[in-house]
Coordinates of C-alpha atoms in Angstrom, one line a residue:
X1 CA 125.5 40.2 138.7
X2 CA 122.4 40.2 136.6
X3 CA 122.6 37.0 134.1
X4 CA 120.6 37.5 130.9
X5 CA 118.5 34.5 129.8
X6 CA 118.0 34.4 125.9
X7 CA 114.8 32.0 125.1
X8 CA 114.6 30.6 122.0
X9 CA 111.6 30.6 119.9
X10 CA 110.9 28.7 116.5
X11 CA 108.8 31.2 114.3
X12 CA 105.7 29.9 112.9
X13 CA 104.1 33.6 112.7
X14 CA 105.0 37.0 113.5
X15 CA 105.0 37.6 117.5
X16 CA 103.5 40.6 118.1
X17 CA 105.9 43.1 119.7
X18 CA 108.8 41.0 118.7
X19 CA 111.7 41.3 115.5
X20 CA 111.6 38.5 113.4
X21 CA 113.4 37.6 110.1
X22 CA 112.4 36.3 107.0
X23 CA 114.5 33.8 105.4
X24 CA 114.9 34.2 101.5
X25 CA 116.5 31.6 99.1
X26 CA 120.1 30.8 99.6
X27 CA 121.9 32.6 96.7
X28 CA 125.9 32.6 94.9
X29 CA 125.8 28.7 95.5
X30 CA 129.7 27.3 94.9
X31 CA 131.2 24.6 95.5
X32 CA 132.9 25.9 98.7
X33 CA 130.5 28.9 99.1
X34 CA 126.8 30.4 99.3
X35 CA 125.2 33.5 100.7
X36 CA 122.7 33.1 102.9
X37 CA 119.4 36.0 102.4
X38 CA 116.9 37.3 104.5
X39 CA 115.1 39.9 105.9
X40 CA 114.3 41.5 109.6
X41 CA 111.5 43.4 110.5
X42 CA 110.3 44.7 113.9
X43 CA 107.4 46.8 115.4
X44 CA 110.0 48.4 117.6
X45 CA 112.9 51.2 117.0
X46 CA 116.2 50.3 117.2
X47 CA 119.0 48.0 116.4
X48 CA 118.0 44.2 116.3
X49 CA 120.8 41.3 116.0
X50 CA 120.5 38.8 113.5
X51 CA 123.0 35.5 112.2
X52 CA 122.5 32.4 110.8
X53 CA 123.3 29.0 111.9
X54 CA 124.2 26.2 109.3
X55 CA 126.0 22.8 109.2
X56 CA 125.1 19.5 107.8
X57 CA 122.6 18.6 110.0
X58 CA 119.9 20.5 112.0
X59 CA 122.0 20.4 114.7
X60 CA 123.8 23.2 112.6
X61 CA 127.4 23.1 114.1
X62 CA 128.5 26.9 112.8
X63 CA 126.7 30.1 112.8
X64 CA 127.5 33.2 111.3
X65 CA 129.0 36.9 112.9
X66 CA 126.0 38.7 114.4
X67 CA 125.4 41.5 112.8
X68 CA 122.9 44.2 113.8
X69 CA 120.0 46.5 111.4
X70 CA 118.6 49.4 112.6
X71 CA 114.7 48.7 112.9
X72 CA 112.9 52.3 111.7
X73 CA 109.2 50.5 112.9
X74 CA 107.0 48.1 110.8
X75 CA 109.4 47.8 107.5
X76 CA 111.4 44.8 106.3
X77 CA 115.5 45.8 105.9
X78 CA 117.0 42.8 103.1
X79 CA 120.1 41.0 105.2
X80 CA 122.8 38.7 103.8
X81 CA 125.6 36.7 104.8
X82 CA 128.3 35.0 102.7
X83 CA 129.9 31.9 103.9
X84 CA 132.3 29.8 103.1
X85 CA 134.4 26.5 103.9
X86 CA 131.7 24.6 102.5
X87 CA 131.5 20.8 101.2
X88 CA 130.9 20.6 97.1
X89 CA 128.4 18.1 96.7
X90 CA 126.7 18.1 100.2
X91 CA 123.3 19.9 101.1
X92 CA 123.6 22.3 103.9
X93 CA 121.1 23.3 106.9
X94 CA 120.2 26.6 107.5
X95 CA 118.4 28.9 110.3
X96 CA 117.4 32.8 110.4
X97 CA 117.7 34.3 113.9
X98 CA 116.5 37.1 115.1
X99 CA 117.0 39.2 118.6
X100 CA 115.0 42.0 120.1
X101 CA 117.6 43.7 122.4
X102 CA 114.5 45.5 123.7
X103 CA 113.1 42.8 125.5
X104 CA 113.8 41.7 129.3
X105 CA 115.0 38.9 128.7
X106 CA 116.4 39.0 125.0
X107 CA 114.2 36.9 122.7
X108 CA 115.7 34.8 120.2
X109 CA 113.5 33.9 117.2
X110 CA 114.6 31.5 114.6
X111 CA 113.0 30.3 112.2
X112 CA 112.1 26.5 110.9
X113 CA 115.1 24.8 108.9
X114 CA 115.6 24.9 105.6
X115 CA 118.1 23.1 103.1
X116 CA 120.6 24.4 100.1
X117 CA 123.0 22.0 98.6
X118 CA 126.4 23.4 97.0
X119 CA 127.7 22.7 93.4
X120 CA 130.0 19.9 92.0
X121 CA 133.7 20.8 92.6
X122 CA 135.7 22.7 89.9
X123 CA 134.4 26.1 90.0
X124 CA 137.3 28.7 89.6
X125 CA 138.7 31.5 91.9
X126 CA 140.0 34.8 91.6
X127 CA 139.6 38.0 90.1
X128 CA 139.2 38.4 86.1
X129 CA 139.8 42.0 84.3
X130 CA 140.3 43.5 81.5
X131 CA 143.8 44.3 79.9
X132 CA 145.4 45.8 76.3
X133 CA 149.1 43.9 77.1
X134 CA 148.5 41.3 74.5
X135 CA 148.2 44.4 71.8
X136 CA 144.2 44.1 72.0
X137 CA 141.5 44.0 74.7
X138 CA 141.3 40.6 76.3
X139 CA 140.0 39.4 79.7
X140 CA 142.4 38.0 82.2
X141 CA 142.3 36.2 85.4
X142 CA 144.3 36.1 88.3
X143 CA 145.0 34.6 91.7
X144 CA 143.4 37.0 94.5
X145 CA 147.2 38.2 95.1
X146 CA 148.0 39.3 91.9
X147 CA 149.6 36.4 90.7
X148 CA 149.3 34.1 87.9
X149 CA 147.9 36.4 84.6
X150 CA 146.1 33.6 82.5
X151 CA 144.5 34.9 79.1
X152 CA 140.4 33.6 79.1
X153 CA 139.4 35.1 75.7
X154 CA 142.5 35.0 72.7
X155 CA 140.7 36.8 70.5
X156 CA 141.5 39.6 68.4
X157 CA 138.3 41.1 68.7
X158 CA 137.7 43.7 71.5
X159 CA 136.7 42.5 74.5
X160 CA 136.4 44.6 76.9
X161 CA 132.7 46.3 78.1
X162 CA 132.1 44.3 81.1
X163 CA 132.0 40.9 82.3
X164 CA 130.1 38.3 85.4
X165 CA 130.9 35.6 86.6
X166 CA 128.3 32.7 87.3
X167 CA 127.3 32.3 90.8
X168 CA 129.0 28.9 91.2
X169 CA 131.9 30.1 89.6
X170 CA 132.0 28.2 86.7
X171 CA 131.3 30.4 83.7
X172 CA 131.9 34.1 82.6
X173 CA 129.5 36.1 80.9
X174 CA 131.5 39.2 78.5
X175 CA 130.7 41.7 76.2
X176 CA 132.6 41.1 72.8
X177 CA 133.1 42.7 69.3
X178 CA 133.8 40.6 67.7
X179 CA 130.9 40.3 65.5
X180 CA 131.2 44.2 64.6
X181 CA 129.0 45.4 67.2
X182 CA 129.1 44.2 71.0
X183 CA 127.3 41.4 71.7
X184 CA 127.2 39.4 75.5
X185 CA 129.1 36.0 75.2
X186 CA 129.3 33.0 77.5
X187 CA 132.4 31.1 78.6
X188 CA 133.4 28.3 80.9
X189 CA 136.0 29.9 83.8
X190 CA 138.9 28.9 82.1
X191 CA 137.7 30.0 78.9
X192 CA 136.5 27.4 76.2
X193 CA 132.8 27.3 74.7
X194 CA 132.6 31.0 73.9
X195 CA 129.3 31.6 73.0
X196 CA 126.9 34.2 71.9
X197 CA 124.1 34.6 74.0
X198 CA 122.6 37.8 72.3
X199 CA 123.1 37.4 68.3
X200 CA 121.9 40.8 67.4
X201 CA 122.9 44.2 65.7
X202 CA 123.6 47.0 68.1
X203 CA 125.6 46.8 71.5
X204 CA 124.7 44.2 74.1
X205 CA 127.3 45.3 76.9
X206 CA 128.0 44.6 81.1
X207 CA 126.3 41.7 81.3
X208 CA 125.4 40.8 85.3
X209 CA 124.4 37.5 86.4
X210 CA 121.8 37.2 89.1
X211 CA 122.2 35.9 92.4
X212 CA 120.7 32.0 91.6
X213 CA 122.2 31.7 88.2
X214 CA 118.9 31.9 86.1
X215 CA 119.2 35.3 84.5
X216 CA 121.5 37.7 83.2
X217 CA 120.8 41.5 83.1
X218 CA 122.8 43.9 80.9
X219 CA 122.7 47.2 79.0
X220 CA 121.5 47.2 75.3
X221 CA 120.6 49.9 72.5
X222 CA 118.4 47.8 70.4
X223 CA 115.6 50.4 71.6
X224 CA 117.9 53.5 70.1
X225 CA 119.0 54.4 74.0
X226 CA 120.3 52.5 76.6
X227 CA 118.1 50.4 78.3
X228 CA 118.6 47.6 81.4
X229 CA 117.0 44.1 79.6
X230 CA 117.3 40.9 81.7
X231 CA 117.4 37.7 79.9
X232 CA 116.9 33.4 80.6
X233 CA 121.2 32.4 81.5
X234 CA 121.2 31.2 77.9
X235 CA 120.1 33.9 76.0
X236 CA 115.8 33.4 76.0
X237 CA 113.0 35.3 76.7
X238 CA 115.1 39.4 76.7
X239 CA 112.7 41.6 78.4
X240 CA 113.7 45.1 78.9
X241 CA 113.1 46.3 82.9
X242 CA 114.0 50.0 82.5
X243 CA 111.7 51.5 79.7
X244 CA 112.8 54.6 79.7
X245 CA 113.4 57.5 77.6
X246 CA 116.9 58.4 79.4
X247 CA 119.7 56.3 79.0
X248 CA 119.7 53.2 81.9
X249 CA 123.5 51.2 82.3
X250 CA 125.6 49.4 84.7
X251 CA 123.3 46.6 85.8
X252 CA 124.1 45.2 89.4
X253 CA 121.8 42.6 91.5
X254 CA 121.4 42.7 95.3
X255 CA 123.0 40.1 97.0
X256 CA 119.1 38.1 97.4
X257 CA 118.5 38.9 94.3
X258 CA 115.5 40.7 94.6
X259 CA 117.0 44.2 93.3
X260 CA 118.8 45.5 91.3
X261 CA 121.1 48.9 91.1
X262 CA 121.9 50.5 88.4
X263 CA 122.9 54.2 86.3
X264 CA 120.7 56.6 84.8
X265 CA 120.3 59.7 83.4
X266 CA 116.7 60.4 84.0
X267 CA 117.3 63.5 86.2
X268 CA 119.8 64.8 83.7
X269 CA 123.1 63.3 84.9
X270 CA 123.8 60.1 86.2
X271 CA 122.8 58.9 89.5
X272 CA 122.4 55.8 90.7
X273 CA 119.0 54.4 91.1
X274 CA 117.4 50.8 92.6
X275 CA 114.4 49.1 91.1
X276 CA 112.9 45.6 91.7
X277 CA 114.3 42.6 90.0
X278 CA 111.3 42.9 87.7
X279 CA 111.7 46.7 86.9
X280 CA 109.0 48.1 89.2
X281 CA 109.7 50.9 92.1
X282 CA 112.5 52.7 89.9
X283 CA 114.1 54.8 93.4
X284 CA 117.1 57.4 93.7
X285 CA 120.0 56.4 95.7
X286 CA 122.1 59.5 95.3
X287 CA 121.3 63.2 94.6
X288 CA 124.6 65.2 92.7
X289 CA 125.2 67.2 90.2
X290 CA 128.2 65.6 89.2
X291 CA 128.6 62.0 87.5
X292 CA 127.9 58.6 89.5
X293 CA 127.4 55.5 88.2
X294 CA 129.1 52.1 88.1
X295 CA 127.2 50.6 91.3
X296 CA 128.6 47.2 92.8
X297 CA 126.3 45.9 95.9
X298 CA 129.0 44.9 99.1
X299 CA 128.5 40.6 99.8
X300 CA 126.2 41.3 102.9
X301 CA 123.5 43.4 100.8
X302 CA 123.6 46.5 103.6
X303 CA 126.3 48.9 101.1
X304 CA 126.9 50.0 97.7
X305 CA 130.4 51.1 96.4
X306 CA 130.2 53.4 93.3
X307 CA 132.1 56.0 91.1
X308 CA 131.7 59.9 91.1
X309 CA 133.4 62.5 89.8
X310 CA 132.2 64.8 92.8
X311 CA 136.2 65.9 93.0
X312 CA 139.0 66.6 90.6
X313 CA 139.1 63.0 89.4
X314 CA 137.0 60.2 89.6
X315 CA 137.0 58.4 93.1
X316 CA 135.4 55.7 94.7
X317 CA 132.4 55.7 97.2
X318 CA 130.2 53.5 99.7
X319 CA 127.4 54.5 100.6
X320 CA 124.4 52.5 102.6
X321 CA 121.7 50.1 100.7
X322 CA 119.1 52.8 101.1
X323 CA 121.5 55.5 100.0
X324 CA 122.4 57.3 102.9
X325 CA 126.0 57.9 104.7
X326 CA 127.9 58.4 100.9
X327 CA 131.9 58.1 101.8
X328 CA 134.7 58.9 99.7
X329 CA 137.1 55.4 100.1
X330 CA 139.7 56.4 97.6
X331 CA 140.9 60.0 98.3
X332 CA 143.0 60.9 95.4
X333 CA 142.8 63.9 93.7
X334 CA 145.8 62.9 91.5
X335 CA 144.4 59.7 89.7
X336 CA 140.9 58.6 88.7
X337 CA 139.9 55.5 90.3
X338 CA 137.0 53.6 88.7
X339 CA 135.1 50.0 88.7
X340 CA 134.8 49.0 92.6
X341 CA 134.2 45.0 92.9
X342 CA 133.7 43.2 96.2
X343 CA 135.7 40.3 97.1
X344 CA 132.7 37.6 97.9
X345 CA 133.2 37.8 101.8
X346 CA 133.3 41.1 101.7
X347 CA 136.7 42.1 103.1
X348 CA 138.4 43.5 100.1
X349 CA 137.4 46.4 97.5
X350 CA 139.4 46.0 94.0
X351 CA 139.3 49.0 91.2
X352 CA 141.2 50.7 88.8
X353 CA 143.5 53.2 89.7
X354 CA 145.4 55.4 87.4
X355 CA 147.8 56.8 90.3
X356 CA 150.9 55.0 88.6
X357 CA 150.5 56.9 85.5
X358 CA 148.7 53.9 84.1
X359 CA 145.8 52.0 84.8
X360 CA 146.2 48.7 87.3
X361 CA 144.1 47.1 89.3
X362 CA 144.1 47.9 92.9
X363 CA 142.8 46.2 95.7
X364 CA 141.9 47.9 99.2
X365 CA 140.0 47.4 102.5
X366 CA 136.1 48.3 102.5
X367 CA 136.9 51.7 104.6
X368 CA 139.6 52.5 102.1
X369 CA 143.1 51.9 103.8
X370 CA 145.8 49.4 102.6
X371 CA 145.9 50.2 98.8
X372 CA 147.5 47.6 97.2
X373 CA 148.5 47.3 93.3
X374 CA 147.8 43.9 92.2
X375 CA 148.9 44.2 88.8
X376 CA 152.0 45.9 88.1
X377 CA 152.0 45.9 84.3
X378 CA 152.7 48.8 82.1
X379 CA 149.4 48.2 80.2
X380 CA 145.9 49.4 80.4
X381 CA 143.7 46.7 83.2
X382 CA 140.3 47.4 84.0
X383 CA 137.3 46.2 85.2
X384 CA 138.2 43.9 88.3
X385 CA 135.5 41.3 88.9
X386 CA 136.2 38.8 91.9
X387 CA 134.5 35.1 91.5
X388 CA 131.9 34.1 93.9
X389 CA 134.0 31.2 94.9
X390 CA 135.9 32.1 97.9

C-alpha cells in the first residue's frame, strides 16, 4: 500500500505551481466565538483543501473541518470558518492551510501565525425578531429553541424595519419610528441605552453591522430613492456606496467583510447584486424576471440564502457566493416564506413562514429539511436575526 507523505511548508511567498491561502483579519469576535477569513488561490484546476488550526499557543491544539474550493486557475475564491468554544478574555493563535491534491506528494502550505483575542464575557445569545403580540411592533429575543420571549424595545413606537446584531454580541442596531420617520437606533443585547444613531428626516431602515464591528450599512431615502450608505458604529462619517438612480436595499456583509450583498432594481426588478465594501465592482448575482431580494451570506462566506417570488408564493433560496447553483430550500407553494438568517455555525436557516395561517418564525436545515416552528404565537413575527455568539 502506497502511504501519502504530506510536507509542510510555511508560506513566506507564493510557490509557483502550488495553492496557497491568504489569511484575512479574524472577524464576528465574541466572547466564545470568531470567524476566521481567508482566501485560496492556485495556478492549477481543481478542488484544493483548506482549514485552520488555532489554540492558545502556536502549538495550536484544534483545527477546523477541511473544507475544499474549486480552483478555476489564477483567481483568489474568499473562505471562512466560524468557530467556537472559545475563552472570553484570551488571545487566540491562528494558521491558514492550504493543500494541492494535485501534487505527488500532497503539499501542505500554511501560513506564519497570527493572533486575535476574544471579547470580555457577557455577550448575549439567541435569535431576536420582530412581533405585533404586545399590540405594536416590538423586537423580541429568544433562546435558539424557541424558548424564553423577552421584549428588547417597550416602545410604542414601530419597530420593526430590520435589525443587527454587533459582532460580539453585545448590542443591537434597529430601525425605529419613533421619531415620525424611521431612523437606525442602537441598544445594548438586553435592551437599555436606546440610541439614535441617524437623527435625520426621512427613513434610515435594515441597518447591518460589518464583520469587525466598525461600521454599519443600511438603506436610506435622504437622496429621494433608496440608496445603501455605510456609516462609523456610532453614527459618523454616512457615506452613501450605491449611488444609483434605482432603488438599492437590504444591505448584507460577507463573512470577511470585504463585500457586501445587497437588492436592486437597476435592471427593472429586483435582483440581487455584490459590490465591494467600499461600493466599487457593483455585480449581478441572479438573473429573473420575478422578485429577489432580501440576501443573508451563510457563516462560511461560500452561499447566499435569499427570497424570490419565482413560484406562487415567496420561497426561500441558496444559491453559491458567485451566484451559480440557485436552490429552492423552502418548497411551499401554500405559504410565503421570507427573511432567511444563518445560525452563526452555519447549521441552521431561520425565516418566516406563513404556512400556519400566520406568520412565525421557522427554523430549518441549510438544504431545507426539518422545518421547525419556533414560535408558536398567534401574532405576526418576522425578521429572525441569530446573534453571532454561539
Amino acid at each position: 500500500m502506497k502511504r501519502l507523505v504530506f510536507t509542510v511548508v510555511p508560506l513566506v511567498a507564493v510557490i509557483a505551481g502550488c495553492a496557497v491561502g491568504n489569511p484575512k483579519p479574524t472577524t464576528y469576535i465574541s466572547d466564545v466565538g470568531a470567524t476566521l477569513n481567508g482566501d485560496v488561490a492556485s495556478s492549477f484546476v481543481g478542488d484544493t483543501a483548506f482549514w485552520w488550526r488555532y489554540g492558545e499557543t502556536t502549538a495550536s491544539g484544534s483545527e477546523t473541518p477541511h473544507r475544499t474550493v474549486a480552483i478555476a486557475g489564477n483567481q483568489r475564491y474568499p473562505v471562512s470558518q466560524p468557530i467556537s468554544g472559545l475563552t472570553a478574555n484570551t488571545t487566540y493563535h491562528s494558521q491558514m492551510c492550504v493543500e494541492d491534491g494535485q501534487e505527488d506528494p500532497p503539499r501542505v502550505v500554511c501560513n506564519s501565525d497570527r493572533t486575535f483575542t476574544t471579547g470580555p464575557a457577557g455577550g448575549r445569545s439567541g435569535i431576536t425578531f420582530t412581533t405585533d403580540r404586545t399590540g405594536n411592533n416590538e423586537i423580541f429575543v429568544m433562546d435558539a429553541g424557541g424558548g424564553n420571549p423577552t421584549n428588547l424595545t417597550n416602545n410604542a413606537a414601530d419597530d420593526s424595519d430590520g435589525m443587527s446584531w454587533s459582532p460580539d454580541g453585545t448590542k443591537i442596531a434597529f430601525a425605529t419610528q419613533r421619531g415620525g420617520s424611521y431612523e437606525i437606533y442602537v441598544m445594548n443585547a438586553d435592551g437599555s441605552n436606546q440610541t439614535n444613531l441617524t437623527n435625520r428626516s426621512g427613513d434610515d431602515v435594515l441597518p447591518a453591522w460589518s464583520p469587525d464591528g466598525t461600521k454599519i450599512a443600511f438603506s436610506t431615502e435622504r437622496d429621494g430613492n433608496q440608496e445603501i450608505y455605510v456609516m462609523d458604529a456610532n453614527g459618523g462619517n454616512p457615506t452613501n456606496l450605491t449611488n444609483n438612480a434605482a432603488d438599492d436595499r437590504y444591505p448584507a456583509w460577507s463573512p470577511d467583510g470585504s463585500r457586501i450583498a445587497f437588492e436592486t432594481e437597476r435592471d427593472g426588478n429586483s435582483e440581487v447584486y455584490v459590490m465591494g465594501a467600499a461600493g466599487g465592482n457593483p455585480t449581478r448575482l441572479t438573473n429573473d424576471s420575478h422578485v429577489d431580494y432580501y440576501p443573508a451570506w451563510s457563516p462560511d462566506g461560500t452561499k447566499i440564502a435569499f427570497d424570490t417570488y419565482r413560484t406562487a408564493d415567496a420561497e426561500v433560496y441558496v444559491m453559491d457566493a458567485d451566484g451559480g447553483n440557485q436552490t429552492n430550500l423552502t418548497n411551499d407553494d401554500m405559504s410565503n416564506d421570507l427573511y432567511p438568517a444563518w445560525s452563526p455555525d452555519g447549521t441552521k436557516i431561520t425565516f418566516t413562514s406563513t404556512r400556519d395561517g400566520n406568520a412565525e418564525i421557522y427554523s430549518m436545515d441549510p438544504d431545507g429539511d426539518n422545518p421547525t416552528n419556533l414560535t408558536n404565537n398567534p401574532s405576526t413575527d418576522l425578521y429572525p436575526f441569530w446573534s453571532p455568539r454561539p
